[in-house]
PDB file of C-alpha atoms in Angstrom:
ATOM      1  CA  UNK A   1     116.073 146.885  42.587  1.00  0.00           C
ATOM      2  CA  UNK A   2     116.874 143.528  44.159  1.00  0.00           C
ATOM      3  CA  UNK A   3     120.295 142.227  43.245  1.00  0.00           C
ATOM      4  CA  UNK A   4     120.296 139.208  40.952  1.00  0.00           C
ATOM      5  CA  UNK A   5     121.652 135.965  42.343  1.00  0.00           C
ATOM      6  CA  UNK A   6     121.761 132.426  41.011  1.00  0.00           C
ATOM      7  CA  UNK A   7     119.900 129.750  42.958  1.00  0.00           C
ATOM      8  CA  UNK A   8     119.147 126.081  42.377  1.00  0.00           C
ATOM      9  CA  UNK A   9     115.579 125.125  43.292  1.00  0.00           C
ATOM     10  CA  UNK A  10     113.868 121.732  43.271  1.00  0.00           C
ATOM     11  CA  UNK A  11     110.580 121.948  41.428  1.00  0.00           C
ATOM     12  CA  UNK A  12     107.405 119.888  41.791  1.00  0.00           C
ATOM     13  CA  UNK A  13     108.672 117.287  39.307  1.00  0.00           C
ATOM     14  CA  UNK A  14     111.841 116.811  41.360  1.00  0.00           C
ATOM     15  CA  UNK A  15     113.992 118.621  38.772  1.00  0.00           C
ATOM     16  CA  UNK A  16     116.830 120.817  39.996  1.00  0.00           C
ATOM     17  CA  UNK A  17     116.654 124.067  38.082  1.00  0.00           C
ATOM     18  CA  UNK A  18     119.261 126.813  38.204  1.00  0.00           C
ATOM     19  CA  UNK A  19     117.669 130.239  37.995  1.00  0.00           C
ATOM     20  CA  UNK A  20     118.774 133.816  38.078  1.00  0.00           C
ATOM     21  CA  UNK A  21     116.485 135.480  40.652  1.00  0.00           C
ATOM     22  CA  UNK A  22     114.428 137.507  41.190  1.00  0.00           C
ATOM     23  CA  UNK A  23     112.671 136.734  37.912  1.00  0.00           C
ATOM     24  CA  UNK A  24     111.048 139.827  36.447  1.00  0.00           C
ATOM     25  CA  UNK A  25     109.045 138.350  33.562  1.00  0.00           C
ATOM     26  CA  UNK A  26     107.465 134.898  33.481  1.00  0.00           C
ATOM     27  CA  UNK A  27     104.558 133.152  31.766  1.00  0.00           C
ATOM     28  CA  UNK A  28     102.439 130.602  33.552  1.00  0.00           C
ATOM     29  CA  UNK A  29      99.843 127.974  32.671  1.00  0.00           C
ATOM     30  CA  UNK A  30      97.107 126.569  34.961  1.00  0.00           C
ATOM     31  CA  UNK A  31      94.871 128.746  37.084  1.00  0.00           C
ATOM     32  CA  UNK A  32      95.827 126.876  40.280  1.00  0.00           C
ATOM     33  CA  UNK A  33      99.393 128.045  39.654  1.00  0.00           C
ATOM     34  CA  UNK A  34      98.320 131.594  38.884  1.00  0.00           C
ATOM     35  CA  UNK A  35      96.257 131.647  42.094  1.00  0.00           C
ATOM     36  CA  UNK A  36      99.278 130.611  44.180  1.00  0.00           C
ATOM     37  CA  UNK A  37     101.476 133.208  42.481  1.00  0.00           C
ATOM     38  CA  UNK A  38      98.867 135.920  43.013  1.00  0.00           C
ATOM     39  CA  UNK A  39      98.403 134.930  46.664  1.00  0.00           C
ATOM     40  CA  UNK A  40     102.168 135.195  47.166  1.00  0.00           C
ATOM     41  CA  UNK A  41     102.127 138.732  45.734  1.00  0.00           C
ATOM     42  CA  UNK A  42     103.933 138.098  42.445  1.00  0.00           C
ATOM     43  CA  UNK A  43     101.212 138.216  39.785  1.00  0.00           C
ATOM     44  CA  UNK A  44     102.680 141.467  38.369  1.00  0.00           C
ATOM     45  CA  UNK A  45     105.595 139.399  37.083  1.00  0.00           C
ATOM     46  CA  UNK A  46     103.350 137.113  35.018  1.00  0.00           C
ATOM     47  CA  UNK A  47     103.094 138.640  31.550  1.00  0.00           C
ATOM     48  CA  UNK A  48     100.886 135.978  29.962  1.00  0.00           C
ATOM     49  CA  UNK A  49      98.850 132.898  30.910  1.00  0.00           C
ATOM     50  CA  UNK A  50      96.965 130.041  29.244  1.00  0.00           C
ATOM     51  CA  UNK A  51      93.486 130.487  27.767  1.00  0.00           C
ATOM     52  CA  UNK A  52      91.909 128.391  30.549  1.00  0.00           C
ATOM     53  CA  UNK A  53      92.993 131.111  32.985  1.00  0.00           C
ATOM     54  CA  UNK A  54      92.450 134.183  30.777  1.00  0.00           C
ATOM     55  CA  UNK A  55      88.890 133.224  29.796  1.00  0.00           C
ATOM     56  CA  UNK A  56      87.681 134.091  33.321  1.00  0.00           C
ATOM     57  CA  UNK A  57      87.389 137.802  32.688  1.00  0.00           C
ATOM     58  CA  UNK A  58      86.118 138.728  36.150  1.00  0.00           C
ATOM     59  CA  UNK A  59      88.780 136.797  38.005  1.00  0.00           C
ATOM     60  CA  UNK A  60      91.736 137.351  35.668  1.00  0.00           C
ATOM     61  CA  UNK A  61      90.906 140.697  34.061  1.00  0.00           C
ATOM     62  CA  UNK A  62      94.592 141.643  33.875  1.00  0.00           C
ATOM     63  CA  UNK A  63      95.278 139.077  31.133  1.00  0.00           C
ATOM     64  CA  UNK A  64      94.305 139.423  27.490  1.00  0.00           C
ATOM     65  CA  UNK A  65      92.613 136.318  25.994  1.00  0.00           C
ATOM     66  CA  UNK A  66      94.125 137.292  22.609  1.00  0.00           C
ATOM     67  CA  UNK A  67      97.641 137.205  24.055  1.00  0.00           C
ATOM     68  CA  UNK A  68      97.899 133.764  25.654  1.00  0.00           C
ATOM     69  CA  UNK A  69     100.644 131.100  25.692  1.00  0.00           C
ATOM     70  CA  UNK A  70      98.253 128.379  24.508  1.00  0.00           C
ATOM     71  CA  UNK A  71      94.946 126.789  25.400  1.00  0.00           C
ATOM     72  CA  UNK A  72      96.235 124.935  28.458  1.00  0.00           C
ATOM     73  CA  UNK A  73      99.350 123.460  30.083  1.00  0.00           C
ATOM     74  CA  UNK A  74      99.044 120.571  27.606  1.00  0.00           C
ATOM     75  CA  UNK A  75      98.597 122.726  24.481  1.00  0.00           C
ATOM     76  CA  UNK A  76     101.261 125.414  24.313  1.00  0.00           C
ATOM     77  CA  UNK A  77     101.986 127.940  21.608  1.00  0.00           C
ATOM     78  CA  UNK A  78     105.799 127.935  21.506  1.00  0.00           C
ATOM     79  CA  UNK A  79     106.021 130.680  18.892  1.00  0.00           C
ATOM     80  CA  UNK A  80     104.040 132.970  21.166  1.00  0.00           C
ATOM     81  CA  UNK A  81     106.218 132.101  24.164  1.00  0.00           C
ATOM     82  CA  UNK A  82     109.399 132.857  22.208  1.00  0.00           C
ATOM     83  CA  UNK A  83     107.890 136.122  20.969  1.00  0.00           C
ATOM     84  CA  UNK A  84     107.042 137.180  24.540  1.00  0.00           C
ATOM     85  CA  UNK A  85     110.598 136.234  25.560  1.00  0.00           C
ATOM     86  CA  UNK A  86     110.004 135.556  29.276  1.00  0.00           C
ATOM     87  CA  UNK A  87     112.851 134.531  31.576  1.00  0.00           C
ATOM     88  CA  UNK A  88     110.784 131.624  32.850  1.00  0.00           C
ATOM     89  CA  UNK A  89     107.870 129.383  31.878  1.00  0.00           C
ATOM     90  CA  UNK A  90     105.917 127.889  34.787  1.00  0.00           C
ATOM     91  CA  UNK A  91     103.976 124.682  34.071  1.00  0.00           C
ATOM     92  CA  UNK A  92     102.370 121.994  36.237  1.00  0.00           C
ATOM     93  CA  UNK A  93     103.511 118.362  36.363  1.00  0.00           C
ATOM     94  CA  UNK A  94     100.416 117.324  34.385  1.00  0.00           C
ATOM     95  CA  UNK A  95     101.498 119.570  31.500  1.00  0.00           C
ATOM     96  CA  UNK A  96     104.043 119.144  28.703  1.00  0.00           C
ATOM     97  CA  UNK A  97     106.957 120.540  30.706  1.00  0.00           C
ATOM     98  CA  UNK A  98     109.589 118.131  29.332  1.00  0.00           C
ATOM     99  CA  UNK A  99     108.761 119.026  25.755  1.00  0.00           C
ATOM    100  CA  UNK A 100     108.671 122.723  26.686  1.00  0.00           C
ATOM    101  CA  UNK A 101     112.091 122.531  28.359  1.00  0.00           C
ATOM    102  CA  UNK A 102     113.730 121.031  25.266  1.00  0.00           C
ATOM    103  CA  UNK A 103     111.983 123.357  22.806  1.00  0.00           C
ATOM    104  CA  UNK A 104     112.739 126.533  24.756  1.00  0.00           C
ATOM    105  CA  UNK A 105     116.310 125.757  25.788  1.00  0.00           C
ATOM    106  CA  UNK A 106     117.818 127.121  22.533  1.00  0.00           C
ATOM    107  CA  UNK A 107     116.149 130.470  23.340  1.00  0.00           C
ATOM    108  CA  UNK A 108     117.577 130.578  26.877  1.00  0.00           C
ATOM    109  CA  UNK A 109     114.092 130.276  28.418  1.00  0.00           C
ATOM    110  CA  UNK A 110     113.938 128.103  31.536  1.00  0.00           C
ATOM    111  CA  UNK A 111     110.990 125.872  32.509  1.00  0.00           C
ATOM    112  CA  UNK A 112     110.014 125.361  36.146  1.00  0.00           C
ATOM    113  CA  UNK A 113     107.320 122.988  37.435  1.00  0.00           C
ATOM    114  CA  UNK A 114     104.779 124.208  39.974  1.00  0.00           C
ATOM    115  CA  UNK A 115     101.586 122.160  40.428  1.00  0.00           C
ATOM    116  CA  UNK A 116      99.172 124.359  42.320  1.00  0.00           C
ATOM    117  CA  UNK A 117      96.807 121.425  42.900  1.00  0.00           C
ATOM    118  CA  UNK A 118      99.455 119.368  44.760  1.00  0.00           C
ATOM    119  CA  UNK A 119      98.439 119.499  48.437  1.00  0.00           C
ATOM    120  CA  UNK A 120     101.452 117.705  49.920  1.00  0.00           C
ATOM    121  CA  UNK A 121     103.941 120.036  48.186  1.00  0.00           C
ATOM    122  CA  UNK A 122     102.297 123.300  49.274  1.00  0.00           C
ATOM    123  CA  UNK A 123     105.214 124.421  51.444  1.00  0.00           C
ATOM    124  CA  UNK A 124     107.936 123.768  48.867  1.00  0.00           C
ATOM    125  CA  UNK A 125     105.930 125.420  46.100  1.00  0.00           C
ATOM    126  CA  UNK A 126     105.060 128.580  47.998  1.00  0.00           C
ATOM    127  CA  UNK A 127     108.700 128.862  49.115  1.00  0.00           C
ATOM    128  CA  UNK A 128     109.826 128.422  45.503  1.00  0.00           C
ATOM    129  CA  UNK A 129     107.463 131.189  44.345  1.00  0.00           C
ATOM    130  CA  UNK A 130     108.867 133.429  47.094  1.00  0.00           C
ATOM    131  CA  UNK A 131     112.451 132.816  45.988  1.00  0.00           C
ATOM    132  CA  UNK A 132     111.776 133.010  42.238  1.00  0.00           C
ATOM    133  CA  UNK A 133     110.054 136.389  42.392  1.00  0.00           C
ATOM    134  CA  UNK A 134     111.709 137.890  45.465  1.00  0.00           C
ATOM    135  CA  UNK A 135     108.484 137.862  47.504  1.00  0.00           C
ATOM    136  CA  UNK A 136     109.626 135.590  50.347  1.00  0.00           C
ATOM    137  CA  UNK A 137     107.792 137.471  53.071  1.00  0.00           C
ATOM    138  CA  UNK A 138     104.409 137.431  51.371  1.00  0.00           C
ATOM    139  CA  UNK A 139     104.835 133.794  50.345  1.00  0.00           C
ATOM    140  CA  UNK A 140     105.626 132.889  53.945  1.00  0.00           C
ATOM    141  CA  UNK A 141     102.595 134.799  55.211  1.00  0.00           C
ATOM    142  CA  UNK A 142     100.399 132.900  52.759  1.00  0.00           C
ATOM    143  CA  UNK A 143     101.918 129.547  53.755  1.00  0.00           C
ATOM    144  CA  UNK A 144     101.683 130.315  57.484  1.00  0.00           C
ATOM    145  CA  UNK A 145      97.991 131.197  57.222  1.00  0.00           C
ATOM    146  CA  UNK A 146      97.073 127.774  55.840  1.00  0.00           C
ATOM    147  CA  UNK A 147      99.631 125.826  57.814  1.00  0.00           C
ATOM    148  CA  UNK A 148      98.202 127.453  60.950  1.00  0.00           C
ATOM    149  CA  UNK A 149      94.789 126.014  60.071  1.00  0.00           C
ATOM    150  CA  UNK A 150      96.289 122.546  59.533  1.00  0.00           C
ATOM    151  CA  UNK A 151      98.168 122.731  62.836  1.00  0.00           C
ATOM    152  CA  UNK A 152      94.980 123.767  64.645  1.00  0.00           C
ATOM    153  CA  UNK A 153      93.077 120.834  63.111  1.00  0.00           C
ATOM    154  CA  UNK A 154      95.876 118.431  64.046  1.00  0.00           C
ATOM    155  CA  UNK A 155      96.184 119.726  67.601  1.00  0.00           C
ATOM    156  CA  UNK A 156      92.445 119.773  68.314  1.00  0.00           C
ATOM    157  CA  UNK A 157      91.926 116.269  66.957  1.00  0.00           C
ATOM    158  CA  UNK A 158      95.040 114.518  68.208  1.00  0.00           C
ATOM    159  CA  UNK A 159      93.149 112.492  70.837  1.00  0.00           C
ATOM    160  CA  UNK A 160      89.879 112.222  68.929  1.00  0.00           C
ATOM    161  CA  UNK A 161      89.080 108.857  67.294  1.00  0.00           C
ATOM    162  CA  UNK A 162      89.347 109.259  63.518  1.00  0.00           C
ATOM    163  CA  UNK A 163      86.127 109.047  61.548  1.00  0.00           C
ATOM    164  CA  UNK A 164      86.073 106.564  58.704  1.00  0.00           C
ATOM    165  CA  UNK A 165      85.225 108.341  55.470  1.00  0.00           C
ATOM    166  CA  UNK A 166      84.238 107.292  51.976  1.00  0.00           C
ATOM    167  CA  UNK A 167      85.154 110.148  49.651  1.00  0.00           C
ATOM    168  CA  UNK A 168      83.452 110.102  46.263  1.00  0.00           C
ATOM    169  CA  UNK A 169      84.546 112.419  43.466  1.00  0.00           C
ATOM    170  CA  UNK A 170      82.098 113.853  40.964  1.00  0.00           C
ATOM    171  CA  UNK A 171      81.860 110.589  39.022  1.00  0.00           C
ATOM    172  CA  UNK A 172      79.521 107.931  40.407  1.00  0.00           C
ATOM    173  CA  UNK A 173      81.440 105.376  42.532  1.00  0.00           C
ATOM    174  CA  UNK A 174      84.787 107.055  41.858  1.00  0.00           C
ATOM    175  CA  UNK A 175      87.177 107.760  44.728  1.00  0.00           C
ATOM    176  CA  UNK A 176      90.744 108.932  45.383  1.00  0.00           C
ATOM    177  CA  UNK A 177      93.680 106.677  46.197  1.00  0.00           C
ATOM    178  CA  UNK A 178      97.179 107.458  47.403  1.00  0.00           C
ATOM    179  CA  UNK A 179      99.061 109.568  44.870  1.00  0.00           C
ATOM    180  CA  UNK A 180      96.033 111.701  44.014  1.00  0.00           C
ATOM    181  CA  UNK A 181      96.288 115.293  45.358  1.00  0.00           C
ATOM    182  CA  UNK A 182      92.706 115.002  46.626  1.00  0.00           C
ATOM    183  CA  UNK A 183      93.785 112.017  48.726  1.00  0.00           C
ATOM    184  CA  UNK A 184      96.070 114.317  50.739  1.00  0.00           C
ATOM    185  CA  UNK A 185      93.304 116.913  51.048  1.00  0.00           C
ATOM    186  CA  UNK A 186      91.147 114.261  52.757  1.00  0.00           C
ATOM    187  CA  UNK A 187      94.001 112.880  54.907  1.00  0.00           C
ATOM    188  CA  UNK A 188      94.923 116.321  56.260  1.00  0.00           C
ATOM    189  CA  UNK A 189      91.423 116.597  57.752  1.00  0.00           C
ATOM    190  CA  UNK A 190      92.500 113.896  60.235  1.00  0.00           C
ATOM    191  CA  UNK A 191      90.098 111.265  58.968  1.00  0.00           C
ATOM    192  CA  UNK A 192      90.590 107.657  58.015  1.00  0.00           C
ATOM    193  CA  UNK A 193      89.954 107.252  54.304  1.00  0.00           C
ATOM    194  CA  UNK A 194      88.420 103.762  53.915  1.00  0.00           C
ATOM    195  CA  UNK A 195      90.486 103.352  50.747  1.00  0.00           C
ATOM    196  CA  UNK A 196      93.805 104.403  52.275  1.00  0.00           C
ATOM    197  CA  UNK A 197      94.957 100.769  52.595  1.00  0.00           C
ATOM    198  CA  UNK A 198      94.155  97.250  51.294  1.00  0.00           C
ATOM    199  CA  UNK A 199      93.699  98.457  47.762  1.00  0.00           C
ATOM    200  CA  UNK A 200      95.118  95.534  45.773  1.00  0.00           C
ATOM    201  CA  UNK A 201      91.973  95.218  43.654  1.00  0.00           C
ATOM    202  CA  UNK A 202      90.595  98.729  44.048  1.00  0.00           C
ATOM    203  CA  UNK A 203      90.565 101.177  41.161  1.00  0.00           C
ATOM    204  CA  UNK A 204      89.943 104.857  41.898  1.00  0.00           C
ATOM    205  CA  UNK A 205      87.981 105.110  38.685  1.00  0.00           C
ATOM    206  CA  UNK A 206      85.452 102.488  39.696  1.00  0.00           C
ATOM    207  CA  UNK A 207      84.817 101.410  43.251  1.00  0.00           C
ATOM    208  CA  UNK A 208      82.908  98.222  43.966  1.00  0.00           C
ATOM    209  CA  UNK A 209      79.822  99.371  45.925  1.00  0.00           C
ATOM    210  CA  UNK A 210      80.022  96.137  47.973  1.00  0.00           C
ATOM    211  CA  UNK A 211      83.481  97.177  49.136  1.00  0.00           C
ATOM    212  CA  UNK A 212      82.070 100.427  50.565  1.00  0.00           C
ATOM    213  CA  UNK A 213      79.393  98.446  52.456  1.00  0.00           C
ATOM    214  CA  UNK A 214      82.106  96.088  53.738  1.00  0.00           C
ATOM    215  CA  UNK A 215      84.364  98.935  54.934  1.00  0.00           C
ATOM    216  CA  UNK A 216      81.365 100.689  56.512  1.00  0.00           C
ATOM    217  CA  UNK A 217      82.314 104.391  56.694  1.00  0.00           C
ATOM    218  CA  UNK A 218      81.028 106.739  59.424  1.00  0.00           C
ATOM    219  CA  UNK A 219      80.599 109.508  56.853  1.00  0.00           C
ATOM    220  CA  UNK A 220      80.293 109.911  53.091  1.00  0.00           C
ATOM    221  CA  UNK A 221      81.585 113.003  51.324  1.00  0.00           C
ATOM    222  CA  UNK A 222      80.487 113.531  47.744  1.00  0.00           C
ATOM    223  CA  UNK A 223      81.849 116.111  45.317  1.00  0.00           C
ATOM    224  CA  UNK A 224      79.223 117.592  43.046  1.00  0.00           C
ATOM    225  CA  UNK A 225      79.628 119.938  40.122  1.00  0.00           C
ATOM    226  CA  UNK A 226      76.578 121.713  38.744  1.00  0.00           C
ATOM    227  CA  UNK A 227      75.502 121.043  35.180  1.00  0.00           C
ATOM    228  CA  UNK A 228      75.759 124.788  34.563  1.00  0.00           C
ATOM    229  CA  UNK A 229      79.401 125.122  35.635  1.00  0.00           C
ATOM    230  CA  UNK A 230      81.839 126.376  33.013  1.00  0.00           C
ATOM    231  CA  UNK A 231      84.328 123.525  32.909  1.00  0.00           C
ATOM    232  CA  UNK A 232      87.891 124.143  34.050  1.00  0.00           C
ATOM    233  CA  UNK A 233      87.396 127.746  35.063  1.00  0.00           C
ATOM    234  CA  UNK A 234      87.485 129.852  38.193  1.00  0.00           C
ATOM    235  CA  UNK A 235      83.911 131.039  37.749  1.00  0.00           C
ATOM    236  CA  UNK A 236      81.711 129.628  40.452  1.00  0.00           C
ATOM    237  CA  UNK A 237      78.176 128.438  39.845  1.00  0.00           C
ATOM    238  CA  UNK A 238      76.841 126.606  42.902  1.00  0.00           C
ATOM    239  CA  UNK A 239      74.788 123.451  42.423  1.00  0.00           C
ATOM    240  CA  UNK A 240      71.031 123.922  42.696  1.00  0.00           C
ATOM    241  CA  UNK A 241      69.011 122.550  45.628  1.00  0.00           C
ATOM    242  CA  UNK A 242      67.580 119.988  43.194  1.00  0.00           C
ATOM    243  CA  UNK A 243      71.064 118.846  42.212  1.00  0.00           C
ATOM    244  CA  UNK A 244      72.047 118.339  45.840  1.00  0.00           C
ATOM    245  CA  UNK A 245      68.828 116.435  46.472  1.00  0.00           C
ATOM    246  CA  UNK A 246      69.296 114.213  43.419  1.00  0.00           C
ATOM    247  CA  UNK A 247      72.868 113.387  44.465  1.00  0.00           C
ATOM    248  CA  UNK A 248      71.701 112.602  48.003  1.00  0.00           C
ATOM    249  CA  UNK A 249      68.855 110.358  46.816  1.00  0.00           C
ATOM    250  CA  UNK A 250      71.172 108.537  44.428  1.00  0.00           C
ATOM    251  CA  UNK A 251      73.548 107.658  47.294  1.00  0.00           C
ATOM    252  CA  UNK A 252      70.987 106.565  49.885  1.00  0.00           C
ATOM    253  CA  UNK A 253      69.115 104.430  47.346  1.00  0.00           C
ATOM    254  CA  UNK A 254      72.114 102.379  46.266  1.00  0.00           C
ATOM    255  CA  UNK A 255      71.473  98.669  46.823  1.00  0.00           C
ATOM    256  CA  UNK A 256      72.472  97.595  50.330  1.00  0.00           C
ATOM    257  CA  UNK A 257      73.796 101.004  51.331  1.00  0.00           C
ATOM    258  CA  UNK A 258      71.063 101.509  53.917  1.00  0.00           C
ATOM    259  CA  UNK A 259      73.162  99.275  56.195  1.00  0.00           C
ATOM    260  CA  UNK A 260      76.182 101.628  56.040  1.00  0.00           C
ATOM    261  CA  UNK A 261      76.720 103.601  59.265  1.00  0.00           C
ATOM    262  CA  UNK A 262      77.020 106.890  57.347  1.00  0.00           C
ATOM    263  CA  UNK A 263      73.642 106.347  55.674  1.00  0.00           C
ATOM    264  CA  UNK A 264      71.996 105.193  58.934  1.00  0.00           C
ATOM    265  CA  UNK A 265      73.281 108.328  60.705  1.00  0.00           C
ATOM    266  CA  UNK A 266      72.527 110.560  57.710  1.00  0.00           C
ATOM    267  CA  UNK A 267      76.180 111.617  57.776  1.00  0.00           C
ATOM    268  CA  UNK A 268      76.324 112.488  54.080  1.00  0.00           C
ATOM    269  CA  UNK A 269      78.122 115.685  53.137  1.00  0.00           C
ATOM    270  CA  UNK A 270      78.658 117.525  49.896  1.00  0.00           C
ATOM    271  CA  UNK A 271      81.363 119.780  48.596  1.00  0.00           C
ATOM    272  CA  UNK A 272      81.894 121.370  45.213  1.00  0.00           C
ATOM    273  CA  UNK A 273      84.950 121.055  43.022  1.00  0.00           C
ATOM    274  CA  UNK A 274      85.282 124.840  43.084  1.00  0.00           C
ATOM    275  CA  UNK A 275      85.230 125.325  46.851  1.00  0.00           C
ATOM    276  CA  UNK A 276      87.785 122.662  47.634  1.00  0.00           C
ATOM    277  CA  UNK A 277      90.367 123.728  45.063  1.00  0.00           C
ATOM    278  CA  UNK A 278      91.856 126.802  46.723  1.00  0.00           C
ATOM    279  CA  UNK A 279      95.380 126.990  48.177  1.00  0.00           C
ATOM    280  CA  UNK A 280      96.393 123.553  46.864  1.00  0.00           C
ATOM    281  CA  UNK A 281      93.089 122.142  48.135  1.00  0.00           C
ATOM    282  CA  UNK A 282      93.742 123.162  51.752  1.00  0.00           C
ATOM    283  CA  UNK A 283      90.445 125.059  51.653  1.00  0.00           C
ATOM    284  CA  UNK A 284      88.858 121.655  51.032  1.00  0.00           C
ATOM    285  CA  UNK A 285      90.702 120.173  54.008  1.00  0.00           C
ATOM    286  CA  UNK A 286      89.214 122.863  56.250  1.00  0.00           C
ATOM    287  CA  UNK A 287      85.688 122.133  55.006  1.00  0.00           C
ATOM    288  CA  UNK A 288      86.041 118.376  55.504  1.00  0.00           C
ATOM    289  CA  UNK A 289      87.458 118.757  59.016  1.00  0.00           C
ATOM    290  CA  UNK A 290      84.714 121.178  60.061  1.00  0.00           C
ATOM    291  CA  UNK A 291      81.922 119.033  58.568  1.00  0.00           C
ATOM    292  CA  UNK A 292      83.085 115.960  60.449  1.00  0.00           C
ATOM    293  CA  UNK A 293      84.333 117.452  63.735  1.00  0.00           C
ATOM    294  CA  UNK A 294      82.300 120.643  64.305  1.00  0.00           C
ATOM    295  CA  UNK A 295      82.401 120.408  68.124  1.00  0.00           C
ATOM    296  CA  UNK A 296      86.152 119.887  68.284  1.00  0.00           C
ATOM    297  CA  UNK A 297      87.005 122.767  65.917  1.00  0.00           C
ATOM    298  CA  UNK A 298      85.129 125.794  67.293  1.00  0.00           C
ATOM    299  CA  UNK A 299      87.664 128.302  65.951  1.00  0.00           C
ATOM    300  CA  UNK A 300      87.788 126.940  62.405  1.00  0.00           C
ATOM    301  CA  UNK A 301      85.553 128.789  59.956  1.00  0.00           C
ATOM    302  CA  UNK A 302      86.001 127.282  56.467  1.00  0.00           C
ATOM    303  CA  UNK A 303      83.814 129.953  54.867  1.00  0.00           C
ATOM    304  CA  UNK A 304      86.185 132.601  56.183  1.00  0.00           C
ATOM    305  CA  UNK A 305      89.198 130.597  54.982  1.00  0.00           C
ATOM    306  CA  UNK A 306      87.562 130.270  51.532  1.00  0.00           C
ATOM    307  CA  UNK A 307      86.775 133.989  51.443  1.00  0.00           C
ATOM    308  CA  UNK A 308      90.340 134.914  52.472  1.00  0.00           C
TER     309      UNK A 308
END
């Protein structure tokens, strides 16, 4: 048995939390968080999860959908949490962690914020998981694997002119701006996001199509999610050929877009919400880098990274 010590860790919300580690029993909401914890070798210490995670029976067979801590990180069942009596509740920053902290404090249950979708905080969060559960070595191995890919991308492309990219999320004419985790995913692929700067009048939820023509990207990357996909789950249903074709046609037929370099060169790429989500979206970074710089990244195989 590892000896218990007290540590103070800074979580993803910037809170300093004092914990007695290693933690033996925790509950955790959000499948991105559960994926990170599993990849770091600590899933045995998670005694219950949210329904959004548990509903994927093939992927999360070890959790009982009848014994969950709530529907999601935003809808928690506090009575259930108290009944399970974990040492720690792990929630993402987009959940109700402040409410949870105040409600669970009288029961001596701590709340710690990990946001598995947060690309820029990958190192801190994997290190925190390592320290919380006493799995430092495995957490470091996991971090090093992905950081090695990022370092390779950076090294190979350091003297290569950056390609200008328009990144469109699954909504029509919706993009990502600074502060969005997907923004970092795109940046880490060593590209120039056309909406990285000069965004006084730009809203990520609705981009002016004229502005894309004006900024003239070299490549367009579009996220598509199939109509069949089970929303918010880890089950993967790829888009159909027809869905890809429809998305492609919709982009190239936008008024005036035939003058954009990316459309002229047919440099239009697709990725799915599912594929890019892994390892705090670093899987997505690998795909974007390889799509745009295949010659410069001979040793990068995103399919292998995704599989791993």
